Amino acid sequence: MNDNIFQHFFDAQHNLNKAFIETDKGEVFTYADVFNLSGQIANTLRAAGLKPDDRVAAQVEKSITALALYLAVVRCGAIFLPLNTAYTDSEMAYFLDDAKPRILVCDPARAIASPKFTTLTLSANSAGTLVERAKTQSTDFTTAQRSRDDLAAILYTSGTTGKSKGAMLSHGNLLSNAKSLVQIWHFTADDILIHALPTYHTHGLFVASNTILLASATMIYLPKFDADQIIALMPRATTLMGVPTFYTRLLAHPKLDKATTKNIRLFISGSAPLLAETHREWSLKTGHAILERYGMTETNMNSSNPYDGERIAGSVGFPLPDVDIRIDAPQGEIGMIEIKGPNVFKGYWRNPEKTAAEFRDGYFISGDLGRFDAHGYLHIVGRGKDLVITGGFNVYPIEIENEIDAIDGVLESAVIGLPHKDFGEAVTAIVVKNGDVTEAKIKSALNIKLAKFKQPKAIIFVESLPRNAMGKVQKNVLREMFKSPSP
Ligand code: AMP
């Protein structure tokens, strides 16, 4: 028995001539096309020296080839390491040094020559050395033997200490979660998913793509979110997975109504809290109750509102069938959410101390605060960790604060998330000066240091930061002081 997830994806597929991916340009890629391309890429990677358990870092735009690259890496028994295309050169240097990949795949314009790894290139329109070499390779490739605990991917999460940590995910983690999602969300080969999420994050890569693969379904692959395009595609599709920002933007579209959404059987939301108001407005306008689920990079998906049965606005539903969720507080009260199950990652890459610190009796300490209501629905009420979620992306304030504090003329700073209609939360920096510094100077200094989504949308100068008796900055006070409707 081979536990390689690749084997399961293609074993599930009885009709290889079925459409797997359609693009917005009208191209159709069958399961056979992607299977063969993965074989050619796997042979290319192996020829470049890739061995089982080696890492392949990929900072590439979303494309069919990029997805085939993910499949090829796991097929080789190696470890896929997707990286946000927004990461700057200095952020990339950290990831490459930490993960020590055997191969880096990146855009030709950002190719890095290094004696430590081999660089192959892949552009947004699938040009570059990876594809050139793959074309000369055979499509035949024997899928590497893997056990359930072998690693399939490392996904970097931001750390509260300011350093990103690599979450190690095994074939068993990914497969168990994909199986559960197919089952609880009733995915079948007849489904067509609108896929407008990025593929360097657990949501677009695993929740969406793995579920579709395991269900032998089809997805319409869009490079990014575009409300007009999604509205136009709805009559052909059956499901949509999105972050809350997708739903608030779609709600503002004049064509969103019951007729446009008639063919969709399921709207799913996750990665950040969906406002109860959005849930209600969506139901009124379309007649569909959005199904909200809760997950994280380290654990894949943990809980979901029911397919049949009431989907409660503001709740993230019930634990998945094989997931155990406990709260370290008496029933009904708020406490830390802790998670155990086959979905929970194997630990942080080369960081056993951090891994040990985040587990208690086999349960992963999520950092999210929540409570179970009397009907068993889980409600997330806040974040124990000091995280800002903007447009579905996580931003850890300490990383931004460290960069701001290093700028000449800055005494100290506090980064918070403020409510924002479009992004959910907007990264906002509160800064105390000790010299001649301007908003423009801070913004241009951060521009070369931080990915765009991490850069503050606003910078507010204050005389001093509010602190409690222990000397800790009171971010709740700052959030209250500067809470005003977003522009
Ligand atoms: P990530 O690792 O990027 O997937 O982010 C995980 C974090 O996103 C979780 O720890 C939660 O804080 C948050 N999150 C994900 N889904 C939800 C949800 N449905 N409601 C509230 N927060 C969520």
Short mmCIF file of C-alpha atoms and ligand atoms in Angstrom, two decimals:
data_model
loop_
_atom_site.label_atom_id
_atom_site.label_comp_id
_atom_site.label_asym_id
_atom_site.label_seq_id
_atom_site.Cartn_x
_atom_site.Cartn_y
_atom_site.Cartn_z
CA MET A 1 0.00 0.00 0.00
CA ASN A 2 1.43 3.38 -1.02
CA ASP A 3 0.30 6.29 1.18
CA ASN A 4 1.65 8.87 -1.27
CA ILE A 5 -1.24 11.32 -1.67
CA PHE A 6 -0.53 11.52 -5.40
CA GLN A 7 -1.42 7.84 -5.73
CA HIS A 8 -4.74 8.46 -4.01
CA PHE A 9 -5.58 11.44 -6.21
CA PHE A 10 -5.15 9.51 -9.40
CA ASP A 11 -6.50 6.19 -8.11
CA ALA A 12 -9.72 8.07 -7.38
CA GLN A 13 -9.87 9.17 -10.98
CA HIS A 14 -11.56 6.57 -13.15
CA ASN A 15 -11.97 8.67 -16.26
CA LEU A 16 -8.65 10.33 -17.06
CA ASN A 17 -10.20 12.12 -20.03
CA LYS A 18 -12.43 14.13 -17.76
CA ALA A 19 -11.82 17.91 -17.44
CA PHE A 20 -9.76 18.66 -14.34
CA ILE A 21 -9.01 22.33 -14.89
CA GLU A 22 -10.59 24.94 -17.10
CA THR A 23 -9.01 28.37 -17.37
CA ASP A 24 -10.56 31.79 -17.84
CA LYS A 25 -9.12 31.70 -21.36
CA GLY A 26 -11.24 28.69 -22.26
CA GLU A 27 -8.46 26.07 -22.16
CA VAL A 28 -9.34 22.66 -20.76
CA PHE A 29 -6.82 20.35 -19.09
CA THR A 30 -7.94 16.80 -18.49
CA TYR A 31 -6.79 14.63 -15.59
CA ALA A 32 -4.60 12.79 -18.11
CA ASP A 33 -2.95 16.06 -19.22
CA VAL A 34 -2.04 17.01 -15.65
CA PHE A 35 -1.00 13.43 -14.79
CA ASN A 36 1.35 13.36 -17.79
CA LEU A 37 2.73 16.84 -17.10
CA SER A 38 3.42 15.84 -13.50
CA GLY A 39 5.38 12.84 -14.83
CA GLN A 40 7.49 15.04 -17.10
CA ILE A 41 8.17 17.52 -14.30
CA ALA A 42 8.96 14.71 -11.84
CA ASN A 43 11.54 13.34 -14.32
CA THR A 44 12.97 16.87 -14.72
CA LEU A 45 13.29 17.32 -10.97
CA ARG A 46 14.88 13.92 -10.54
CA ALA A 47 17.36 14.67 -13.34
CA ALA A 48 18.25 17.86 -11.44
CA GLY A 49 19.21 15.71 -8.45
CA LEU A 50 16.00 15.68 -6.39
CA LYS A 51 15.75 12.83 -3.87
CA PRO A 52 12.93 11.83 -1.51
CA ASP A 53 12.68 14.18 1.49
CA ASP A 54 14.49 17.00 -0.35
CA ARG A 55 12.64 20.31 -0.43
CA VAL A 56 11.50 22.12 -3.58
CA ALA A 57 10.82 25.80 -2.90
CA ALA A 58 8.42 27.38 -5.38
CA GLN A 59 7.79 31.10 -5.65
CA VAL A 60 5.65 31.05 -8.77
CA GLU A 61 2.43 32.57 -10.05
CA LYS A 62 -0.72 30.46 -10.02
CA SER A 63 -0.90 28.31 -13.18
CA ILE A 64 -1.66 24.76 -14.31
CA THR A 65 2.09 24.12 -14.52
CA ALA A 66 2.53 25.38 -10.96
CA LEU A 67 -0.13 22.93 -9.78
CA ALA A 68 1.53 20.13 -11.76
CA LEU A 69 4.80 21.10 -10.06
CA TYR A 70 3.20 20.56 -6.62
CA LEU A 71 1.92 17.17 -7.78
CA ALA A 72 5.29 16.25 -9.29
CA VAL A 73 7.17 17.09 -6.10
CA VAL A 74 4.95 14.89 -3.91
CA ARG A 75 5.04 12.21 -6.60
CA CYS A 76 8.86 12.19 -6.27
CA GLY A 77 8.49 11.72 -2.50
CA ALA A 78 9.99 15.17 -1.97
CA ILE A 79 8.60 18.09 0.05
CA PHE A 80 6.77 21.00 -1.58
CA LEU A 81 7.44 24.44 -0.18
CA PRO A 82 5.19 27.09 -1.74
CA LEU A 83 6.11 30.71 -1.11
CA ASN A 84 3.98 33.81 -1.52
CA THR A 85 4.86 35.63 -4.75
CA ALA A 86 4.76 38.90 -2.79
CA TYR A 87 7.79 37.95 -0.67
CA THR A 88 10.72 40.30 -1.16
CA ASP A 89 14.31 39.22 -1.82
CA SER A 90 15.24 39.60 1.84
CA GLU A 91 12.24 37.51 2.97
CA MET A 92 13.15 34.88 0.35
CA ALA A 93 16.74 34.76 1.64
CA TYR A 94 15.42 33.78 5.08
CA PHE A 95 13.17 31.00 3.75
CA LEU A 96 15.87 29.55 1.51
CA ASP A 97 18.39 29.55 4.32
CA ASP A 98 15.95 27.96 6.75
CA ALA A 99 14.45 25.32 4.44
CA LYS A 100 17.63 24.48 2.54
CA PRO A 101 15.86 23.33 -0.63
CA ARG A 102 17.57 21.17 -3.25
CA ILE A 103 15.68 23.07 -5.98
CA LEU A 104 14.16 26.54 -6.24
CA VAL A 105 11.53 27.23 -8.89
CA CYS A 106 10.87 30.93 -9.45
CA ASP A 107 9.99 33.53 -12.06
CA PRO A 108 12.78 34.06 -14.63
CA ALA A 109 12.97 37.74 -13.61
CA ARG A 110 13.82 36.76 -10.03
CA ALA A 111 16.15 33.81 -10.66
CA ILE A 112 18.79 33.40 -7.95
CA ALA A 113 22.10 31.71 -8.73
CA SER A 114 23.38 29.78 -5.71
CA PRO A 115 25.83 26.94 -5.14
CA LYS A 116 23.42 25.66 -2.47
CA PHE A 117 20.51 24.77 -4.77
CA THR A 118 19.54 24.41 -8.41
CA THR A 119 17.29 27.13 -9.81
CA LEU A 120 14.67 26.37 -12.44
CA THR A 121 12.37 29.04 -13.80
CA LEU A 122 8.64 29.20 -14.43
CA SER A 123 6.83 32.35 -15.54
CA ALA A 124 3.14 33.20 -15.14
CA ASN A 125 2.49 31.99 -18.69
CA SER A 126 4.44 28.77 -18.20
CA ALA A 127 7.69 29.74 -19.92
CA GLY A 128 11.12 29.07 -18.44
CA THR A 129 13.66 26.30 -17.92
CA LEU A 130 11.32 24.02 -15.96
CA VAL A 131 8.93 23.68 -18.90
CA GLU A 132 11.70 23.61 -21.52
CA ARG A 133 13.34 20.68 -19.76
CA ALA A 134 10.04 18.94 -18.97
CA LYS A 135 9.11 18.89 -22.67
CA THR A 136 12.08 16.63 -23.39
CA GLN A 137 11.19 14.18 -20.59
CA SER A 138 9.05 11.05 -20.60
CA THR A 139 5.60 11.18 -19.05
CA ASP A 140 6.25 7.82 -17.34
CA PHE A 141 7.21 8.08 -13.72
CA THR A 142 6.79 5.58 -10.91
CA THR A 143 5.24 7.34 -7.93
CA ALA A 144 7.59 7.17 -4.93
CA GLN A 145 6.59 4.94 -2.04
CA ARG A 146 5.60 7.05 0.98
CA SER A 147 4.15 6.28 4.38
CA ARG A 148 1.46 8.30 6.08
CA ASP A 149 3.97 10.15 8.30
CA ASP A 150 6.36 11.16 5.51
CA LEU A 151 6.31 14.86 4.73
CA ALA A 152 4.53 16.17 1.64
CA ALA A 153 4.80 19.92 2.23
CA ILE A 154 6.19 22.65 4.43
CA LEU A 155 4.09 25.79 4.63
CA TYR A 156 5.60 28.78 6.34
CA THR A 157 3.45 30.60 8.85
CA SER A 158 4.44 33.91 10.38
CA GLY A 159 5.67 33.66 13.93
CA THR A 160 4.81 35.76 16.93
CA THR A 161 8.54 36.09 17.54
CA GLY A 162 8.81 37.74 14.13
CA LYS A 163 10.39 34.72 12.44
CA SER A 164 8.32 32.56 10.13
CA LYS A 165 8.09 28.88 11.02
CA GLY A 166 7.73 26.02 8.58
CA ALA A 167 4.72 23.81 9.37
CA MET A 168 5.55 20.24 8.36
CA LEU A 169 2.56 18.49 6.77
CA SER A 170 2.56 14.79 6.02
CA HIS A 171 0.84 12.78 3.30
CA GLY A 172 -1.47 11.45 6.03
CA ASN A 173 -2.35 14.97 7.22
CA LEU A 174 -3.35 16.09 3.74
CA LEU A 175 -5.13 12.91 2.72
CA SER A 176 -7.23 12.56 5.87
CA ASN A 177 -8.39 16.17 5.58
CA ALA A 178 -9.20 15.98 1.86
CA LYS A 179 -11.22 12.79 2.49
CA SER A 180 -13.19 14.46 5.27
CA LEU A 181 -13.93 17.55 3.17
CA VAL A 182 -15.15 15.51 0.18
CA GLN A 183 -17.46 13.66 2.54
CA ILE A 184 -18.85 16.49 4.66
CA TRP A 185 -19.27 18.95 1.79
CA HIS A 186 -20.72 16.27 -0.54
CA PHE A 187 -18.21 16.75 -3.36
CA THR A 188 -18.68 14.47 -6.37
CA ALA A 189 -17.25 14.17 -9.88
CA ASP A 190 -20.10 16.40 -11.09
CA ASP A 191 -18.84 19.41 -9.16
CA ILE A 192 -17.28 22.46 -10.76
CA LEU A 193 -15.46 24.73 -8.29
CA ILE A 194 -14.61 28.36 -8.99
CA HIS A 195 -11.01 28.58 -7.79
CA ALA A 196 -9.89 32.19 -7.36
CA LEU A 197 -7.64 31.69 -4.31
CA PRO A 198 -3.84 31.89 -4.30
CA THR A 199 -2.11 28.50 -4.35
CA TYR A 200 0.78 29.20 -1.95
CA HIS A 201 -1.63 29.04 1.02
CA THR A 202 -3.36 26.06 2.62
CA HIS A 203 -6.79 27.31 1.49
CA GLY A 204 -6.17 27.40 -2.28
CA LEU A 205 -3.63 24.59 -2.42
CA PHE A 206 -5.03 21.99 -0.06
CA VAL A 207 -8.63 22.80 0.89
CA ALA A 208 -9.59 23.60 -2.71
CA SER A 209 -7.24 21.65 -5.01
CA ASN A 210 -6.82 18.47 -2.93
CA THR A 211 -10.58 18.18 -2.38
CA ILE A 212 -11.29 18.57 -6.10
CA LEU A 213 -8.60 16.02 -6.99
CA LEU A 214 -9.92 13.45 -4.55
CA ALA A 215 -13.50 13.93 -5.73
CA SER A 216 -12.44 13.68 -9.42
CA ALA A 217 -14.22 16.98 -9.89
CA THR A 218 -13.43 20.01 -12.05
CA MET A 219 -12.20 23.47 -11.18
CA ILE A 220 -12.22 26.75 -13.05
CA TYR A 221 -8.84 28.24 -12.30
CA LEU A 222 -8.70 32.04 -12.11
CA PRO A 223 -5.43 33.91 -11.59
CA LYS A 224 -7.03 36.09 -8.90
CA PHE A 225 -10.34 37.31 -7.50
CA ASP A 226 -12.40 39.28 -10.00
CA ALA A 227 -16.05 39.88 -9.07
CA ASP A 228 -17.26 40.37 -12.67
CA GLN A 229 -15.59 37.16 -13.78
CA ILE A 230 -16.95 35.14 -10.85
CA ILE A 231 -20.48 36.42 -11.36
CA ALA A 232 -20.23 35.50 -15.07
CA LEU A 233 -19.01 31.97 -14.22
CA MET A 234 -21.61 31.17 -11.55
CA PRO A 235 -24.21 29.71 -13.93
CA ARG A 236 -21.61 27.10 -15.04
CA ALA A 237 -20.25 26.24 -11.59
CA THR A 238 -21.58 24.37 -8.55
CA THR A 239 -19.35 25.60 -5.71
CA LEU A 240 -17.22 28.56 -4.62
CA MET A 241 -14.56 28.64 -1.91
CA GLY A 242 -13.48 32.05 -0.72
CA VAL A 243 -12.17 34.23 2.05
CA PRO A 244 -14.72 36.64 3.60
CA THR A 245 -13.41 39.48 1.40
CA PHE A 246 -14.71 37.57 -1.66
CA TYR A 247 -18.20 37.60 -0.21
CA THR A 248 -18.24 41.25 0.82
CA ARG A 249 -17.01 42.25 -2.65
CA LEU A 250 -19.53 40.03 -4.42
CA LEU A 251 -22.31 41.49 -2.27
CA ALA A 252 -21.47 44.91 -3.70
CA HIS A 253 -21.93 43.61 -7.26
CA PRO A 254 -25.17 44.74 -8.91
CA LYS A 255 -25.68 41.38 -10.62
CA LEU A 256 -25.56 39.24 -7.48
CA ASP A 257 -29.03 37.76 -6.97
CA LYS A 258 -30.99 34.52 -6.74
CA ALA A 259 -30.94 33.99 -10.53
CA THR A 260 -27.14 34.33 -10.90
CA THR A 261 -26.43 31.94 -8.03
CA LYS A 262 -29.10 29.39 -8.92
CA ASN A 263 -26.67 26.73 -10.12
CA ILE A 264 -24.35 26.96 -7.10
CA ARG A 265 -25.03 24.32 -4.45
CA LEU A 266 -22.44 25.47 -1.91
CA PHE A 267 -20.66 28.69 -0.94
CA ILE A 268 -17.81 28.08 1.52
CA SER A 269 -15.92 30.71 3.52
CA GLY A 270 -12.85 30.53 5.72
CA SER A 271 -9.35 31.79 6.63
CA ALA A 272 -10.78 34.73 8.59
CA PRO A 273 -14.02 35.50 10.43
CA LEU A 274 -17.06 36.01 8.23
CA LEU A 275 -19.15 38.80 9.68
CA ALA A 276 -22.61 37.63 10.76
CA GLU A 277 -23.91 40.62 8.82
CA THR A 278 -22.30 39.33 5.60
CA HIS A 279 -23.82 35.90 6.22
CA ARG A 280 -27.28 37.42 6.64
CA GLU A 281 -27.03 39.80 3.67
CA TRP A 282 -25.85 36.93 1.46
CA SER A 283 -28.82 34.77 2.49
CA LEU A 284 -31.23 37.61 1.77
CA LYS A 285 -29.79 38.38 -1.66
CA THR A 286 -29.11 34.86 -2.93
CA GLY A 287 -31.15 32.48 -0.79
CA HIS A 288 -27.92 30.58 0.11
CA ALA A 289 -26.49 30.26 3.62
CA ILE A 290 -22.70 30.54 3.35
CA LEU A 291 -21.01 27.54 4.98
CA GLU A 292 -18.24 28.80 7.26
CA ARG A 293 -15.37 26.55 8.27
CA TYR A 294 -12.28 26.97 10.45
CA GLY A 295 -8.76 25.83 9.83
CA MET A 296 -5.15 26.86 9.91
CA THR A 297 -1.88 26.07 8.18
CA GLU A 298 -0.71 23.78 11.00
CA THR A 299 -3.89 21.74 11.24
CA ASN A 300 -5.63 21.89 7.87
CA MET A 301 -9.39 22.14 8.47
CA ASN A 302 -10.75 21.61 11.97
CA SER A 303 -14.45 22.40 11.96
CA SER A 304 -17.27 23.20 9.59
CA ASN A 305 -20.88 24.23 9.68
CA PRO A 306 -23.10 21.37 8.54
CA TYR A 307 -24.04 20.66 4.94
CA ASP A 308 -27.47 19.56 6.05
CA GLY A 309 -28.68 21.36 9.11
CA GLU A 310 -28.47 24.93 10.25
CA ARG A 311 -25.43 27.02 9.32
CA ILE A 312 -25.09 29.52 12.11
CA ALA A 313 -23.80 33.01 11.29
CA GLY A 314 -20.77 33.81 13.43
CA SER A 315 -20.06 30.14 14.18
CA VAL A 316 -17.50 27.79 12.61
CA GLY A 317 -19.64 24.71 13.17
CA PHE A 318 -18.78 21.23 14.40
CA PRO A 319 -15.42 19.43 14.58
CA LEU A 320 -14.66 17.38 11.46
CA PRO A 321 -15.51 13.66 11.89
CA ASP A 322 -11.96 12.59 12.80
CA VAL A 323 -10.93 15.79 14.61
CA ASP A 324 -11.05 16.28 18.36
CA ILE A 325 -11.43 19.88 19.55
CA ARG A 326 -11.28 20.81 23.22
CA ILE A 327 -11.46 24.10 25.02
CA ASP A 328 -9.54 24.62 28.23
CA ALA A 329 -12.51 26.13 30.08
CA PRO A 330 -15.81 24.86 31.53
CA GLN A 331 -18.54 24.04 28.95
CA GLY A 332 -19.94 27.18 27.34
CA GLU A 333 -17.11 29.40 28.51
CA ILE A 334 -14.31 30.96 26.48
CA GLY A 335 -10.92 29.29 26.44
CA MET A 336 -8.02 28.30 24.21
CA ILE A 337 -9.01 26.05 21.29
CA GLU A 338 -6.86 22.89 21.21
CA ILE A 339 -6.88 20.35 18.39
CA LYS A 340 -5.95 16.69 17.99
CA GLY A 341 -6.39 14.40 15.00
CA PRO A 342 -4.84 13.06 11.80
CA ASN A 343 -5.07 16.61 10.37
CA VAL A 344 -2.58 18.07 12.86
CA PHE A 345 0.91 18.78 11.49
CA LYS A 346 4.14 17.03 12.46
CA GLY A 347 5.73 20.09 14.02
CA TYR A 348 7.78 23.12 13.00
CA TRP A 349 10.69 22.55 10.66
CA ARG A 350 13.99 22.38 12.56
CA ASN A 351 12.30 23.85 15.62
CA PRO A 352 11.60 21.12 18.18
CA GLU A 353 11.44 23.61 21.10
CA LYS A 354 8.71 25.65 19.45
CA THR A 355 6.89 22.46 18.49
CA ALA A 356 6.99 21.16 22.06
CA ALA A 357 5.76 24.50 23.39
CA GLU A 358 2.69 24.47 21.14
CA PHE A 359 1.41 21.01 22.16
CA ARG A 360 -0.28 19.91 25.37
CA ASP A 361 -1.12 16.17 25.93
CA GLY A 362 -1.06 15.58 22.18
CA TYR A 363 -3.33 18.57 21.45
CA PHE A 364 -2.09 21.49 19.33
CA ILE A 365 -2.66 24.83 21.03
CA SER A 366 -4.24 26.85 18.22
CA GLY A 367 -3.80 30.34 19.62
CA ASP A 368 -7.49 31.02 18.90
CA LEU A 369 -9.96 31.63 21.70
CA GLY A 370 -13.39 30.10 21.43
CA ARG A 371 -16.37 28.42 23.06
CA PHE A 372 -18.84 25.67 22.25
CA ASP A 373 -22.51 26.68 22.48
CA ALA A 374 -25.23 24.43 23.92
CA HIS A 375 -25.79 22.83 20.49
CA GLY A 376 -22.13 21.94 20.00
CA TYR A 377 -21.31 24.70 17.51
CA LEU A 378 -17.86 26.22 17.90
CA HIS A 379 -17.55 30.01 18.03
CA ILE A 380 -14.21 31.77 17.66
CA VAL A 381 -14.19 34.84 19.83
CA GLY A 382 -10.71 36.18 19.41
CA ARG A 383 -7.12 35.45 18.86
CA GLY A 384 -4.78 34.69 21.67
CA LYS A 385 -1.94 35.32 19.31
CA ASP A 386 -1.54 38.90 18.22
CA LEU A 387 -2.48 38.29 14.61
CA VAL A 388 -3.96 40.65 12.02
CA ILE A 389 -5.88 39.04 9.16
CA THR A 390 -6.11 41.28 6.13
CA GLY A 391 -7.90 40.03 3.01
CA GLY A 392 -7.41 36.48 4.32
CA PHE A 393 -3.65 36.89 4.85
CA ASN A 394 -2.04 36.65 8.25
CA VAL A 395 0.19 39.45 9.41
CA TYR A 396 2.08 39.18 12.67
CA PRO A 397 2.53 42.68 14.10
CA ILE A 398 5.91 42.00 15.67
CA GLU A 399 7.52 41.50 12.26
CA ILE A 400 6.24 44.86 11.01
CA GLU A 401 7.08 46.60 14.30
CA ASN A 402 10.68 45.37 14.14
CA GLU A 403 11.08 46.83 10.64
CA ILE A 404 9.50 50.18 11.61
CA ASP A 405 11.54 50.49 14.80
CA ALA A 406 14.73 50.07 12.78
CA ILE A 407 13.96 53.24 10.77
CA ASP A 408 15.83 56.40 11.73
CA GLY A 409 13.62 58.84 13.63
CA VAL A 410 11.31 56.14 15.05
CA LEU A 411 11.30 55.54 18.79
CA GLU A 412 8.80 52.71 18.88
CA SER A 413 5.70 51.38 17.17
CA ALA A 414 2.66 49.18 17.63
CA VAL A 415 0.95 47.49 14.72
CA ILE A 416 -2.74 46.66 14.98
CA GLY A 417 -5.60 45.57 12.73
CA LEU A 418 -8.43 48.04 12.32
CA PRO A 419 -11.83 47.09 10.89
CA HIS A 420 -11.92 47.58 7.13
CA LYS A 421 -14.93 47.02 4.87
CA ASP A 422 -12.95 45.36 2.13
CA PHE A 423 -9.98 43.65 3.81
CA GLY A 424 -11.68 42.67 7.07
CA GLU A 425 -8.77 44.25 8.91
CA ALA A 426 -6.33 46.90 7.70
CA VAL A 427 -2.73 46.76 8.95
CA THR A 428 -2.22 50.04 10.82
CA ALA A 429 0.99 51.30 12.43
CA ILE A 430 0.94 53.56 15.46
CA VAL A 431 4.33 55.26 15.66
CA VAL A 432 6.17 57.36 18.26
CA LYS A 433 8.88 59.62 16.76
CA ASN A 434 12.21 60.59 18.25
CA GLY A 435 13.47 62.43 15.22
CA ASP A 436 12.61 63.65 11.80
CA VAL A 437 10.53 60.92 10.18
CA THR A 438 7.52 61.11 7.86
CA GLU A 439 4.81 58.72 6.76
CA ALA A 440 6.33 58.69 3.25
CA LYS A 441 9.77 57.79 4.61
CA ILE A 442 8.38 54.87 6.64
CA LYS A 443 6.32 53.61 3.72
CA SER A 444 9.22 53.68 1.28
CA ALA A 445 11.53 51.94 3.79
CA LEU A 446 8.97 49.15 4.27
CA ASN A 447 8.33 48.81 0.56
CA ILE A 448 11.61 47.00 -0.06
CA LYS A 449 11.44 44.99 3.17
CA LEU A 450 7.93 43.60 3.34
CA ALA A 451 5.41 41.97 1.06
CA LYS A 452 2.68 44.39 0.01
CA PHE A 453 -0.04 42.73 2.11
CA LYS A 454 2.03 43.25 5.27
CA GLN A 455 2.66 46.96 4.67
CA PRO A 456 0.57 49.31 6.82
CA LYS A 457 -2.40 50.85 5.05
CA ALA A 458 -2.15 53.78 7.47
CA ILE A 459 0.50 55.23 9.76
CA ILE A 460 -0.63 57.25 12.76
CA PHE A 461 1.82 59.32 14.83
CA VAL A 462 1.25 59.59 18.60
CA GLU A 463 3.15 61.13 21.54
CA SER A 464 3.38 57.83 23.45
CA LEU A 465 1.93 54.31 23.47
CA PRO A 466 -0.58 53.33 26.19
CA ARG A 467 0.91 50.71 28.52
CA ASN A 468 -0.38 48.57 31.36
CA ALA A 469 1.21 48.13 34.77
CA MET A 470 3.43 45.37 33.41
CA GLY A 471 4.74 47.72 30.74
CA LYS A 472 2.95 45.93 27.92
CA VAL A 473 1.51 48.05 25.13
CA GLN A 474 -2.28 48.00 25.37
CA LYS A 475 -3.28 47.26 21.82
CA ASN A 476 -6.93 46.99 22.79
CA VAL A 477 -6.79 50.67 23.85
CA LEU A 478 -5.20 51.61 20.52
CA ARG A 479 -7.81 49.63 18.58
CA GLU A 480 -10.54 51.46 20.46
CA MET A 481 -8.91 54.90 19.98
CA PHE A 482 -8.48 54.59 16.21
CA LYS A 483 -11.54 52.50 15.39
CA SER A 484 -13.38 54.49 12.74
CA PRO A 485 -15.19 53.47 9.58
CA SER A 486 -12.79 52.51 6.83
CA PRO A 487 -12.70 54.80 3.82
P1 AMP B 1 -3.75 30.39 8.35
O1 AMP B 1 -2.71 29.60 9.02
O2 AMP B 1 -3.23 31.44 7.42
O3 AMP B 1 -4.74 29.51 7.64
O4 AMP B 1 -4.55 31.19 9.48
C1 AMP B 1 -5.15 30.51 10.52
C2 AMP B 1 -5.92 31.43 11.41
O5 AMP B 1 -6.97 32.08 10.67
C3 AMP B 1 -6.64 30.69 12.51
O6 AMP B 1 -5.77 30.39 13.58
C4 AMP B 1 -7.74 31.67 12.87
O7 AMP B 1 -7.25 32.67 13.72
C5 AMP B 1 -8.09 32.28 11.53
N1 AMP B 1 -9.28 31.68 10.93
C6 AMP B 1 -9.37 30.74 9.96
N2 AMP B 1 -10.65 30.46 9.67
C7 AMP B 1 -11.40 31.26 10.46
C8 AMP B 1 -12.81 31.46 10.64
N3 AMP B 1 -13.70 30.81 9.90
N4 AMP B 1 -13.19 32.34 11.58
C9 AMP B 1 -12.31 33.02 12.33
N5 AMP B 1 -10.98 32.89 12.20
C10 AMP B 1 -10.53 32.02 11.28
#
